[in-house]
CSV table of C-alpha atoms in Angstrom, one decimal:
chain,number,residue,atom,x,y,z
A,1,MET,CA,-43.2,-43.6,48.7
A,2,SER,CA,-44.1,-47.3,48.5
A,3,SER,CA,-46.0,-48.8,45.5
A,4,ILE,CA,-49.0,-49.3,47.8
A,5,ASN,CA,-48.9,-45.6,48.8
A,6,ARG,CA,-48.5,-44.5,45.2
A,7,PHE,CA,-51.6,-46.6,44.2
A,8,ILE,CA,-53.6,-45.0,47.1
A,9,ALA,CA,-52.5,-41.5,46.0
A,10,LEU,CA,-53.4,-42.4,42.4
A,11,VAL,CA,-56.9,-43.4,43.4
A,12,LEU,CA,-57.4,-40.4,45.7
A,13,LEU,CA,-56.2,-38.0,43.0
A,14,THR,CA,-58.6,-39.6,40.5
A,15,LEU,CA,-61.5,-39.4,42.8
A,16,SER,CA,-60.6,-35.8,43.6
A,17,PHE,CA,-60.5,-35.0,39.8
A,18,PHE,CA,-64.0,-36.4,39.3
A,19,ALA,CA,-65.4,-34.5,42.3
A,20,VAL,CA,-64.1,-31.2,40.9
A,21,ASN,CA,-64.7,-31.7,37.2
A,22,ALA,CA,-67.7,-33.9,36.9
A,23,ALA,CA,-70.1,-31.0,36.5
A,24,GLU,CA,-68.0,-28.6,34.6
A,25,ASP,CA,-66.0,-30.7,32.2
A,26,GLU,CA,-68.2,-31.1,29.1
A,27,LYS,CA,-65.5,-31.0,26.4
A,28,GLU,CA,-65.1,-33.9,24.0
A,29,LEU,CA,-62.2,-36.2,24.3
A,30,GLU,CA,-59.7,-36.0,21.4
A,31,PHE,CA,-58.1,-39.3,20.5
A,32,PRO,CA,-55.5,-40.3,17.9
A,33,ALA,CA,-57.2,-41.6,14.7
A,34,SER,CA,-56.1,-45.2,15.2
A,35,PHE,CA,-57.4,-45.2,18.8
A,36,LYS,CA,-60.6,-43.4,17.9
A,37,ASN,CA,-61.4,-46.1,15.3
A,38,LYS,CA,-61.0,-48.9,17.9
A,39,VAL,CA,-63.2,-47.3,20.5
A,40,LYS,CA,-66.2,-46.5,18.3
A,41,SER,CA,-68.2,-49.3,19.9
A,42,ILE,CA,-67.3,-48.5,23.5
A,43,PRO,CA,-69.9,-46.5,25.4
A,44,GLU,CA,-69.0,-42.8,25.9
A,45,GLU,CA,-69.5,-43.1,29.7
A,46,LYS,CA,-66.7,-45.6,29.9
A,47,LEU,CA,-64.3,-43.4,27.9
A,48,GLU,CA,-64.9,-40.6,30.5
A,49,ILE,CA,-62.3,-42.4,32.7
A,50,LEU,CA,-59.7,-41.1,30.2
A,51,LYS,CA,-60.3,-37.6,31.4
A,52,SER,CA,-59.0,-38.5,34.8
A,53,PRO,CA,-55.3,-38.6,35.8
A,54,LEU,CA,-55.5,-42.4,36.1
A,55,PRO,CA,-54.2,-43.3,32.6
A,56,THR,CA,-51.1,-41.1,33.0
A,57,MET,CA,-50.5,-42.2,36.5
A,58,LEU,CA,-50.6,-45.8,35.4
A,59,LEU,CA,-48.5,-45.4,32.2
A,60,GLY,CA,-46.7,-42.0,32.6
A,61,THR,CA,-48.2,-40.0,29.7
A,62,MET,CA,-51.2,-40.2,27.4
A,63,GLU,CA,-48.9,-40.9,24.5
A,64,ARG,CA,-47.6,-44.0,26.3
A,65,PHE,CA,-51.2,-45.0,27.1
A,66,TYR,CA,-52.2,-44.8,23.4
A,67,SER,CA,-49.0,-46.6,22.5
A,68,ALA,CA,-49.9,-49.4,24.9
A,69,MET,CA,-53.3,-49.7,23.4
A,70,GLU,CA,-52.1,-50.1,19.8
A,71,ASP,CA,-51.8,-53.8,19.9
A,72,LYS,CA,-55.0,-54.3,21.9
A,73,THR,CA,-58.4,-55.2,20.4
A,74,PRO,CA,-61.4,-53.1,21.1
A,75,SER,CA,-62.6,-55.6,23.6
A,76,GLU,CA,-59.3,-55.6,25.4
A,77,ILE,CA,-59.3,-51.8,25.5
A,78,GLU,CA,-62.8,-51.9,27.0
A,79,ALA,CA,-61.6,-54.4,29.6
A,80,TYR,CA,-58.7,-52.1,30.5
A,81,LEU,CA,-61.2,-49.1,30.9
A,82,ASP,CA,-63.4,-51.4,33.0
A,83,GLY,CA,-60.5,-52.1,35.3
A,84,MET,CA,-59.8,-48.5,35.9
A,85,ILE,CA,-63.5,-47.8,36.5
A,86,GLU,CA,-63.7,-50.7,38.9
A,87,VAL,CA,-60.8,-49.2,40.9
A,88,VAL,CA,-62.5,-45.8,41.1
A,89,GLU,CA,-65.9,-47.2,42.1
A,90,ALA,CA,-64.5,-49.7,44.7
A,91,SER,CA,-62.6,-46.8,46.4
A,92,LYS,CA,-65.7,-44.8,47.0
A,93,PHE,CA,-67.7,-44.8,50.2
A,94,ASN,CA,-70.5,-47.5,50.2
A,95,PRO,CA,-73.2,-46.8,52.7
A,96,GLU,CA,-74.3,-50.5,52.6
A,97,THR,CA,-70.9,-51.8,53.7
A,98,ASP,CA,-68.9,-49.0,55.1
A,99,MET,CA,-69.0,-47.1,58.4
A,100,ALA,CA,-69.4,-43.3,58.0
A,101,THR,CA,-68.2,-42.8,61.5
A,102,ILE,CA,-66.3,-45.0,64.0
A,103,PRO,CA,-68.6,-45.8,66.9
A,104,LEU,CA,-67.2,-45.3,70.4
A,105,ASN,CA,-68.5,-46.7,73.7
A,106,THR,CA,-70.0,-43.7,75.2
A,107,GLU,CA,-71.2,-45.8,78.1
A,108,SER,CA,-67.7,-46.5,79.2
A,109,PRO,CA,-66.9,-44.9,82.6
A,110,LEU,CA,-63.4,-44.3,81.2
A,111,PHE,CA,-64.5,-42.4,78.1
A,112,ASN,CA,-62.6,-39.1,79.0
A,113,SER,CA,-60.1,-40.6,81.5
A,114,TRP,CA,-57.2,-40.0,79.1
A,115,LYS,CA,-57.6,-36.2,79.6
A,116,VAL,CA,-59.1,-35.8,83.0
A,117,GLU,CA,-57.1,-33.3,85.1
A,118,ARG,CA,-55.9,-34.0,88.6
A,119,PRO,CA,-58.0,-31.8,90.9
A,120,GLN,CA,-55.8,-29.2,92.6
A,121,SER,CA,-57.5,-30.2,95.9
A,122,LEU,CA,-55.5,-33.4,95.7
A,123,ASN,CA,-52.2,-31.5,95.7
A,124,PRO,CA,-50.3,-29.7,98.5
A,125,LYS,CA,-51.2,-26.1,98.5
A,126,ARG,CA,-48.6,-23.8,96.9
A,127,GLU,CA,-48.3,-20.3,95.5
A,128,PRO,CA,-48.9,-20.2,91.7
A,129,GLY,CA,-45.7,-19.9,89.7
A,130,PRO,CA,-43.0,-22.0,87.9
A,131,ILE,CA,-41.4,-24.8,89.8
A,132,HIS,CA,-37.7,-25.7,89.7
A,133,LEU,CA,-37.1,-29.4,89.7
A,134,SER,CA,-33.5,-29.5,91.0
A,135,ARG,CA,-32.1,-29.0,94.5
A,136,TYR,CA,-29.0,-27.5,92.9
A,137,MET,CA,-28.4,-24.0,91.6
A,138,ASN,CA,-26.8,-25.6,88.5
A,139,ASN,CA,-29.6,-27.5,86.9
A,140,PHE,CA,-27.4,-29.1,84.2
A,141,GLY,CA,-27.9,-32.8,84.6
A,142,THR,CA,-28.7,-32.5,88.3
A,143,GLY,CA,-32.5,-32.5,88.3
A,144,ILE,CA,-35.4,-33.9,86.3
A,145,ASN,CA,-34.9,-33.2,82.6
A,146,THR,CA,-37.0,-30.4,81.1
A,147,PHE,CA,-37.2,-28.5,77.8
A,148,ALA,CA,-34.2,-26.1,77.7
A,149,GLY,CA,-33.5,-26.9,81.4
A,150,ALA,CA,-36.5,-24.6,82.3
A,151,PRO,CA,-38.7,-24.7,85.4
A,152,VAL,CA,-42.0,-26.4,85.2
A,153,ALA,CA,-45.5,-24.9,85.0
A,154,ILE,CA,-48.7,-27.0,85.3
A,155,TYR,CA,-51.6,-24.6,85.3
A,156,PRO,CA,-52.4,-21.3,83.5
A,157,GLU,CA,-52.1,-19.6,86.9
A,158,ASP,CA,-48.5,-20.6,87.0
A,159,LEU,CA,-47.9,-19.0,83.6
A,160,ILE,CA,-49.6,-15.8,84.8
A,161,ALA,CA,-47.9,-15.6,88.2
A,162,GLY,CA,-44.5,-16.3,86.6
A,163,LYS,CA,-45.1,-13.7,83.8
A,164,VAL,CA,-44.1,-16.5,81.4
A,165,ASP,CA,-43.0,-15.4,78.0
A,166,VAL,CA,-42.6,-18.9,76.4
A,167,ALA,CA,-44.3,-22.1,77.5
A,168,ILE,CA,-42.8,-25.2,75.8
A,169,VAL,CA,-45.3,-28.0,75.7
A,170,GLY,CA,-45.0,-31.6,74.4
A,171,ALA,CA,-47.7,-33.1,72.1
A,172,PRO,CA,-46.8,-36.8,71.8
A,173,LEU,CA,-49.2,-37.6,68.9
A,174,ASP,CA,-48.0,-39.8,66.0
A,175,MET,CA,-51.2,-41.5,64.7
A,176,GLY,CA,-51.6,-39.0,61.9
A,177,SER,CA,-48.8,-40.8,60.0
A,178,TYR,CA,-48.1,-44.4,59.2
A,179,TYR,CA,-45.0,-44.3,61.3
A,180,ARG,CA,-45.1,-44.8,65.1
A,181,GLY,CA,-42.3,-43.1,66.9
A,182,GLN,CA,-42.8,-39.3,66.7
A,183,LYS,CA,-44.7,-39.5,70.0
A,184,PHE,CA,-41.2,-39.9,71.6
A,185,GLY,CA,-40.0,-36.6,70.2
A,186,PRO,CA,-40.8,-34.6,73.4
A,187,GLN,CA,-39.0,-37.2,75.5
A,188,ALA,CA,-35.9,-37.2,73.3
A,189,MET,CA,-35.7,-33.4,73.2
A,190,ARG,CA,-35.9,-33.2,77.0
A,191,THR,CA,-33.3,-35.9,77.7
A,192,GLY,CA,-30.7,-34.8,75.1
A,193,TYR,CA,-27.5,-33.2,76.4
A,194,TYR,CA,-28.6,-29.8,75.2
A,195,MET,CA,-30.1,-27.7,78.0
A,196,GLY,CA,-30.2,-24.2,76.5
A,197,GLY,CA,-27.6,-21.5,77.1
A,198,VAL,CA,-26.0,-18.7,75.2
A,199,ASP,CA,-26.3,-18.4,71.4
A,200,MET,CA,-22.7,-17.6,70.4
A,201,ASN,CA,-23.7,-15.9,67.1
A,202,THR,CA,-25.6,-13.2,69.0
A,203,MET,CA,-24.3,-13.6,72.6
A,204,ILE,CA,-27.9,-13.8,73.6
A,205,ASN,CA,-29.0,-16.3,76.3
A,206,PRO,CA,-32.8,-16.7,76.0
A,207,SER,CA,-33.1,-18.1,79.5
A,208,ASP,CA,-31.5,-14.9,80.9
A,209,ILE,CA,-33.9,-12.6,79.1
A,210,LEU,CA,-37.2,-14.6,78.8
A,211,SER,CA,-39.3,-16.4,81.4
A,212,ILE,CA,-39.4,-19.9,79.8
A,213,VAL,CA,-41.2,-22.9,81.3
A,214,ASP,CA,-41.8,-26.6,80.5
A,215,TYR,CA,-45.6,-26.9,80.4
A,216,GLY,CA,-45.5,-30.7,80.4
A,217,ASP,CA,-47.1,-32.9,77.8
A,218,ILE,CA,-50.7,-32.5,76.4
A,219,ALA,CA,-52.8,-35.6,77.0
A,220,ILE,CA,-53.3,-37.8,73.8
A,221,ASP,CA,-55.9,-40.5,73.2
A,222,ASN,CA,-53.6,-43.0,71.5
A,223,MET,CA,-56.5,-44.5,69.7
A,224,SER,CA,-57.7,-41.4,67.8
A,225,THR,CA,-56.0,-38.5,66.1
A,226,GLU,CA,-59.4,-36.9,65.6
A,227,ILE,CA,-60.2,-36.8,69.3
A,228,SER,CA,-56.7,-35.8,70.3
A,229,VAL,CA,-56.4,-32.8,68.1
A,230,HIS,CA,-59.4,-31.2,69.8
A,231,HIS,CA,-57.7,-31.4,73.2
A,232,VAL,CA,-54.4,-30.1,71.7
A,233,ARG,CA,-56.3,-27.1,70.4
A,234,GLU,CA,-57.7,-26.5,73.9
A,235,ARG,CA,-54.3,-26.6,75.5
A,236,VAL,CA,-52.6,-24.3,72.9
A,237,LYS,CA,-55.5,-21.8,73.3
A,238,GLU,CA,-55.0,-22.0,77.1
A,239,ILE,CA,-51.4,-21.1,76.9
A,240,ALA,CA,-52.0,-18.2,74.4
A,241,GLU,CA,-54.7,-16.7,76.5
A,242,THR,CA,-52.2,-16.1,79.3
A,243,GLY,CA,-50.0,-14.0,77.0
A,244,ALA,CA,-47.3,-16.7,76.8
A,245,ILE,CA,-46.1,-17.9,73.4
A,246,PRO,CA,-46.8,-21.6,72.9
A,247,PHE,CA,-43.8,-23.6,71.6
A,248,ILE,CA,-45.2,-27.1,70.7
A,249,VAL,CA,-42.9,-30.1,70.5
A,250,GLY,CA,-44.4,-33.0,68.5
A,251,GLY,CA,-45.4,-35.5,67.5
A,252,ASP,CA,-46.3,-35.6,63.8
A,253,HIS,CA,-47.4,-32.8,61.6
A,254,SER,CA,-51.1,-33.4,62.2
A,255,LEU,CA,-50.5,-31.0,65.1
A,256,GLU,CA,-50.1,-28.0,62.7
A,257,TYR,CA,-53.9,-27.9,62.3
A,258,PRO,CA,-54.9,-27.7,66.1
A,259,ASP,CA,-51.9,-25.5,66.8
A,260,ILE,CA,-52.9,-22.9,64.2
A,261,ALA,CA,-56.6,-23.3,65.1
A,262,GLY,CA,-55.9,-22.8,68.9
A,263,LEU,CA,-54.0,-19.7,68.2
A,264,ALA,CA,-56.7,-18.4,65.9
A,265,ASP,CA,-59.2,-18.9,68.7
A,266,VAL,CA,-57.2,-16.4,70.7
A,267,HIS,CA,-55.8,-14.0,68.2
A,268,GLY,CA,-58.5,-14.2,65.6
A,269,LYS,CA,-58.9,-16.0,62.2
A,270,GLY,CA,-56.5,-14.7,59.6
A,271,SER,CA,-54.7,-12.4,62.1
A,272,PHE,CA,-51.3,-14.1,61.7
A,273,GLY,CA,-49.1,-15.5,59.0
A,274,VAL,CA,-47.4,-19.0,58.8
A,275,VAL,CA,-44.0,-20.0,57.6
A,276,HIS,CA,-44.0,-23.7,57.0
A,277,PHE,CA,-40.6,-25.4,56.8
A,278,ASP,CA,-41.1,-28.9,55.3
A,279,SER,CA,-40.0,-31.1,52.4
A,280,HIS,CA,-43.7,-31.7,51.8
A,281,TYR,CA,-46.5,-29.2,51.3
A,282,ASP,CA,-49.0,-31.0,53.5
A,283,ALA,CA,-52.0,-29.6,51.8
A,284,GLY,CA,-53.5,-33.0,50.8
A,285,LYS,CA,-57.3,-33.3,50.7
A,286,ASN,CA,-60.1,-35.7,50.0
A,287,ARG,CA,-58.6,-38.4,52.2
A,288,PRO,CA,-60.8,-40.7,54.2
A,289,HIS,CA,-59.7,-39.0,57.5
A,290,TRP,CA,-60.1,-35.3,57.8
A,291,ILE,CA,-56.7,-34.8,59.5
A,292,THR,CA,-53.4,-36.6,58.9
A,293,HIS,CA,-49.8,-35.4,58.8
A,294,GLY,CA,-50.2,-34.7,55.1
A,295,GLN,CA,-53.4,-32.5,55.4
A,296,PRO,CA,-53.0,-29.9,58.1
A,297,VAL,CA,-52.3,-27.0,55.7
A,298,TYR,CA,-55.4,-27.6,53.6
A,299,ARG,CA,-57.6,-27.9,56.6
A,300,ALA,CA,-56.2,-24.7,58.3
A,301,VAL,CA,-56.8,-22.8,55.1
A,302,LYS,CA,-60.2,-24.4,54.3
A,303,GLU,CA,-61.5,-23.4,57.8
A,304,GLY,CA,-60.2,-19.9,57.5
A,305,HIS,CA,-57.8,-20.0,60.4
A,306,VAL,CA,-55.0,-18.6,58.2
A,307,ASN,CA,-55.2,-16.7,54.9
A,308,PRO,CA,-53.4,-18.5,52.1
A,309,GLU,CA,-51.8,-15.2,51.1
A,310,ASN,CA,-50.1,-15.2,54.4
A,311,PHE,CA,-48.8,-18.8,54.2
A,312,ILE,CA,-45.2,-19.4,53.1
A,313,GLN,CA,-43.7,-22.8,52.3
A,314,VAL,CA,-39.9,-23.3,52.5
A,315,GLY,CA,-37.8,-26.3,51.6
A,316,LEU,CA,-40.2,-28.3,49.4
A,317,ARG,CA,-38.7,-31.1,47.4
A,318,GLY,CA,-39.1,-34.8,46.5
A,319,SER,CA,-42.0,-36.5,44.8
A,320,TRP,CA,-45.0,-34.7,46.3
A,321,PRO,CA,-46.8,-32.6,45.3
A,322,GLY,CA,-47.1,-32.8,41.6
A,323,PRO,CA,-48.3,-30.0,39.3
A,324,GLU,CA,-51.8,-30.0,40.8
A,325,GLY,CA,-50.3,-29.1,44.3
A,326,PHE,CA,-48.4,-26.2,43.0
A,327,GLU,CA,-51.3,-25.0,40.9
A,328,TRP,CA,-53.5,-25.1,44.1
A,329,MET,CA,-50.9,-23.0,45.9
A,330,ARG,CA,-50.7,-20.5,43.0
A,331,ASN,CA,-54.5,-20.2,42.7
A,332,ASN,CA,-54.8,-19.4,46.4
A,333,GLY,CA,-52.1,-16.8,46.5
A,334,MET,CA,-49.7,-18.9,48.5
A,335,ARG,CA,-45.9,-18.3,48.5
A,336,TYR,CA,-43.6,-21.3,48.2
A,337,HIS,CA,-39.8,-21.7,48.0
A,338,THR,CA,-38.6,-25.1,46.8
A,339,MET,CA,-35.1,-26.5,46.9
A,340,ALA,CA,-35.2,-26.3,43.1
A,341,GLU,CA,-35.5,-22.5,43.6
A,342,VAL,CA,-32.6,-22.6,46.0
A,343,GLU,CA,-30.6,-24.4,43.3
A,344,LYS,CA,-31.6,-21.8,40.7
A,345,LYS,CA,-31.2,-18.6,42.8
A,346,GLY,CA,-29.0,-19.5,45.7
A,347,TRP,CA,-29.9,-19.8,49.4
A,348,LYS,CA,-29.1,-16.2,50.3
A,349,SER,CA,-31.6,-14.9,47.7
A,350,VAL,CA,-34.3,-17.3,48.7
A,351,MET,CA,-33.9,-16.6,52.4
A,352,GLU,CA,-34.1,-12.8,51.9
A,353,THR,CA,-37.3,-13.2,49.9
A,354,ALA,CA,-38.9,-15.5,52.5
A,355,LEU,CA,-38.0,-13.1,55.3
A,356,ALA,CA,-39.4,-10.1,53.4
A,357,GLU,CA,-42.6,-12.0,52.6
A,358,ALA,CA,-43.0,-12.9,56.3
A,359,ARG,CA,-42.8,-9.2,57.3
A,360,GLU,CA,-45.4,-8.1,54.7
A,361,GLY,CA,-48.5,-6.5,56.3
A,362,GLY,CA,-47.0,-6.5,59.7
A,363,LYS,CA,-48.9,-9.5,60.8
A,364,LYS,CA,-47.8,-11.7,63.7
A,365,LEU,CA,-46.2,-15.0,62.8
A,366,PHE,CA,-46.4,-18.7,63.5
A,367,ILE,CA,-43.6,-21.1,62.5
A,368,SER,CA,-44.2,-24.7,61.7
A,369,PHE,CA,-40.9,-26.6,61.5
A,370,ASP,CA,-41.0,-30.1,60.2
A,371,VAL,CA,-37.5,-31.6,60.9
A,372,ASP,CA,-37.6,-33.4,57.5
A,373,VAL,CA,-37.0,-30.0,55.8
A,374,LEU,CA,-33.4,-30.6,57.0
A,375,ASP,CA,-31.2,-33.0,55.0
A,376,PRO,CA,-31.3,-36.5,56.4
A,377,ALA,CA,-27.6,-36.1,57.2
A,378,PHE,CA,-28.6,-33.8,60.0
A,379,VAL,CA,-31.9,-35.5,61.0
A,380,PRO,CA,-32.0,-39.2,60.1
A,381,GLY,CA,-34.6,-39.6,62.8
A,382,THR,CA,-37.8,-38.7,60.9
A,383,GLY,CA,-40.4,-40.8,59.2
A,384,THR,CA,-40.3,-39.3,55.7
A,385,PRO,CA,-36.7,-38.2,55.0
A,386,VAL,CA,-36.0,-36.6,51.6
A,387,PRO,CA,-32.3,-36.0,50.5
A,388,GLY,CA,-31.2,-32.6,49.3
A,389,GLY,CA,-32.6,-30.6,52.2
A,390,LEU,CA,-31.4,-27.6,54.2
A,391,THR,CA,-28.3,-27.7,56.3
A,392,MET,CA,-28.2,-26.6,59.9
A,393,ARG,CA,-26.1,-23.6,58.9
A,394,GLU,CA,-28.9,-22.5,56.6
A,395,ALA,CA,-31.8,-23.3,58.9
A,396,ILE,CA,-30.6,-21.8,62.2
A,397,PRO,CA,-30.1,-18.2,60.8
A,398,ILE,CA,-33.4,-18.0,59.0
A,399,VAL,CA,-35.4,-19.3,62.0
A,400,ARG,CA,-33.5,-16.9,64.3
A,401,ALA,CA,-34.2,-14.0,61.9
A,402,LEU,CA,-37.9,-14.8,61.5
A,403,CYS,CA,-38.3,-14.9,65.3
A,404,SER,CA,-36.5,-11.6,65.8
A,405,GLU,CA,-38.1,-9.7,62.9
A,406,ASN,CA,-41.7,-10.7,63.6
A,407,GLU,CA,-44.0,-10.8,66.6
A,408,MET,CA,-44.4,-14.5,67.3
A,409,VAL,CA,-47.7,-16.1,68.3
A,410,GLY,CA,-46.3,-19.6,68.3
A,411,PHE,CA,-43.7,-22.1,67.1
A,412,GLU,CA,-43.9,-25.9,66.6
A,413,ILE,CA,-41.2,-28.5,65.8
A,414,VAL,CA,-42.6,-31.8,64.6
A,415,GLU,CA,-41.8,-35.2,63.0
A,416,LEU,CA,-38.8,-36.0,65.2
A,417,ASP,CA,-38.7,-39.8,65.4
A,418,PRO,CA,-35.9,-40.7,67.8
A,419,LEU,CA,-36.6,-44.5,67.2
A,420,LEU,CA,-35.1,-44.1,63.7
A,421,ASP,CA,-31.9,-42.6,64.9
A,422,PRO,CA,-29.5,-44.6,67.2
A,423,THR,CA,-27.5,-41.4,67.8
A,424,TYR,CA,-28.6,-38.3,69.6
A,425,ARG,CA,-28.0,-36.2,66.4
A,426,SER,CA,-31.7,-35.7,65.4
A,427,ALA,CA,-32.9,-34.6,68.9
A,428,LEU,CA,-29.7,-32.4,69.2
A,429,ASN,CA,-30.4,-30.6,66.0
A,430,ALA,CA,-34.1,-30.3,66.7
A,431,ASN,CA,-33.3,-28.6,70.0
A,432,PHE,CA,-30.9,-26.2,68.3
A,433,ILE,CA,-33.6,-25.2,65.8
A,434,MET,CA,-36.0,-24.5,68.7
A,435,HIS,CA,-33.2,-22.6,70.5
A,436,ALA,CA,-32.7,-20.4,67.4
A,437,CYS,CA,-36.3,-19.3,67.7
A,438,LEU,CA,-36.0,-18.7,71.4
A,439,THR,CA,-32.9,-16.6,70.6
A,440,GLY,CA,-34.9,-14.6,68.1
A,441,VAL,CA,-37.7,-13.9,70.5
A,442,ALA,CA,-35.1,-12.9,73.2
A,443,MET,CA,-33.4,-10.6,70.6
A,444,ARG,CA,-36.7,-8.9,69.9
A,445,HIS,CA,-37.4,-8.5,73.6
A,446,GLU,CA,-34.1,-6.7,73.8
A,447,GLY,CA,-35.0,-4.4,70.9
A,448,ILE,CA,-32.8,-6.2,68.3
A,449,THR,CA,-35.1,-6.7,65.3
A,450,GLU,CA,-32.4,-7.0,62.6
A,451,GLY,CA,-32.5,-10.6,61.6
A,452,ASP,CA,-28.9,-10.6,60.4
A,453,TYR,CA,-27.6,-9.2,63.6
A,454,LEU,CA,-24.4,-10.9,64.8
A,455,SER,CA,-22.3,-10.0,67.9
A,456,GLU,CA,-19.1,-8.1,67.2
A,457,LEU,CA,-17.6,-10.0,70.1
A,458,THR,CA,-17.8,-13.3,68.3
A,459,THR,CA,-17.2,-12.1,64.7
A,460,GLU,CA,-14.3,-9.8,65.2
A,461,HIS,CA,-11.2,-10.6,67.3
A,462,MET,CA,-10.0,-7.0,67.0
A,463,GLN,CA,-6.3,-8.0,67.1
A,464,PRO,CA,-3.7,-6.7,67.6
A,465,GLU,CA,-5.4,-3.6,69.0
A,466,ALA,CA,-7.4,-5.5,71.6
A,467,GLY,CA,-4.4,-7.3,72.9
A,468,ILE,CA,-2.3,-4.2,73.2
A,469,LYS,CA,-5.1,-2.4,75.0
A,470,GLY,CA,-5.5,-5.3,77.4
A,471,ARG,CA,-1.8,-5.3,78.2
A,472,LYS,CA,-1.9,-1.5,78.9
A,473,GLU,CA,-4.9,-1.9,81.2
A,474,GLY,CA,-3.5,-4.8,83.1
A,475,LEU,CA,-6.1,-7.2,81.8
A,476,ARG,CA,-3.6,-9.7,80.3
A,477,GLU,CA,-3.3,-13.0,82.1
A,478,GLN,CA,-0.2,-13.1,84.3
A,479,VAL,CA,2.1,-16.1,83.9
A,480,ASN,CA,2.4,-18.2,87.1
A,481,LEU,CA,4.8,-21.2,86.9
A,482,ASP,CA,3.3,-22.6,90.1
A,483,HIS,CA,-0.3,-22.4,88.9
A,484,ALA,CA,-1.1,-26.1,89.1
A,485,LYS,CA,1.1,-27.1,92.0
A,486,PRO,CA,-0.6,-28.2,95.3
A,487,GLN,CA,-1.0,-25.3,97.7
A,488,LYS,CA,0.7,-25.6,101.2
C-alpha cells in the first residue's frame, strides 16, 4: 500500500472511529504524569483527538507518541494536536464546497445507450437455444473463442430452451479499484489456450455432463461503478431466474456486491452462504463511494443479502485489515481462515474446517474467488498481489470440493488483470480454478458429493495385475515393426 493510500486509510479509520464513538465514549483520557502537566492549559476538546487511532497510526504506539512529545513545549504539543484535528475536519464532507452527488446529463439522448438491448426484431428469426460458433465438430481453436469452448446463449429464452445448467458471463468492470485492467479479464480467459475438458483427478468432463454456455458480457458504463453494478445485478438475477447457475468472470471485486444481491433477489435474502477466497477481507466501510473493490462484503452484509454467520473468509494475509477488521468479523459471527492459521495448523486442517463450515445448515453456496488469494508466483496478473498465498495445488481441490459438496447458486472469479502479466499464466490458472468448480458441479450432478473423491483410474496403476489381465484378454498392444512405414 502506498504512503498516500496509508494516509487515506488513516483518515478514514479516524473518521470512522469518531462516528462510532462520539456519543458513547465519555471516559477520561489517562496521560503519563509528564505529559499531563504539559497539556493542562490545552482545551479538553482538542485532547479528544488522542482518543482516535490517529496518534498511533502516525507514530506506531501511544508510548512512542508520548515519547515524541517529551521534548516539545505545550504550545508545540497544541500545534501538533491542531494539525491532526485539521486533517480530520478537512476530510469531512463540506456542503458549501462539495458535491453530495455527481450530476448526470439526464437530457442526453444517449443516457442509457450503453445498456440498450438490440431488439430481436432486428435479428434473423431462429429457434431459442445455445448457438455453436464453429463450423467444425472439434471446436478447439477452430471457431470464435468462448468460455470453456462452450456454445453461446444471448437471451433467457436460450437458457431455458437449452436447459442450461451453467451460464458463464463476463463482467468487464474495473473502476471499483485504482487499477485499470481487470476489465480485460473475460477477454483473457476466453482467448487462453484452455478450452475445458476432462479433470484428470476425477475423470469428470463438465462439458459432457452439464449444459454450459457463454452468456456474453454484461454491459458496463465505463464512467460509473455505481450505475454499472445495478445492471450487473439485473443480469445475474436474469440468469438465476432461468434455473441456470451464474458463473461471473470479472472485473474487479466490486462485482461481489451485485452478484450476491442479484442471487438474493431470486433465492431470498440470507438463503445461501458465501465462501470468499481473498488475501483481503473487503469489508471496508465509511468510504466516499458506497461500492469499491474493498467494500463489497460490508455492503452485502449491511443490506442483509447474506448473513454474516454464513460468510467464510479464506486466505487472508498482508497488511489489511488490522485488529478492527478482525474484531468486526468476530462481533458479527463471521468465520475466517488466514494464512497465519494455515502456518499454525497446516493447510489440510484449515481446508477440512472450511469445508465443514460451508456445509453447516445445509444452505446453498456462492463462491467468490479473488485471484490474489493465490500466491503471485501463480497469478502475477492482479492489481493487489500479496506474497505467501495459496498454491494451485491447494486451491483446486478445495474449490472442487466446495462445488461438489454444496448446492451452488453461483460462482465468481475476479481481479484478473492480464495487462500486468506478459505470460498467459494468470489467465491459465484462473481458468483452471473455474474448471475446478465446474467439475464439482458436474460431480454433484452425477451423485458424487464426496469432496475428496479421486478416480481410481488416475490414482492407482494396478500393476502388475492389470497388465497380466490385459495380456490374457488380448488387450495388450501388438508390436508392428512396419507401423510407421508408408502403405502401398
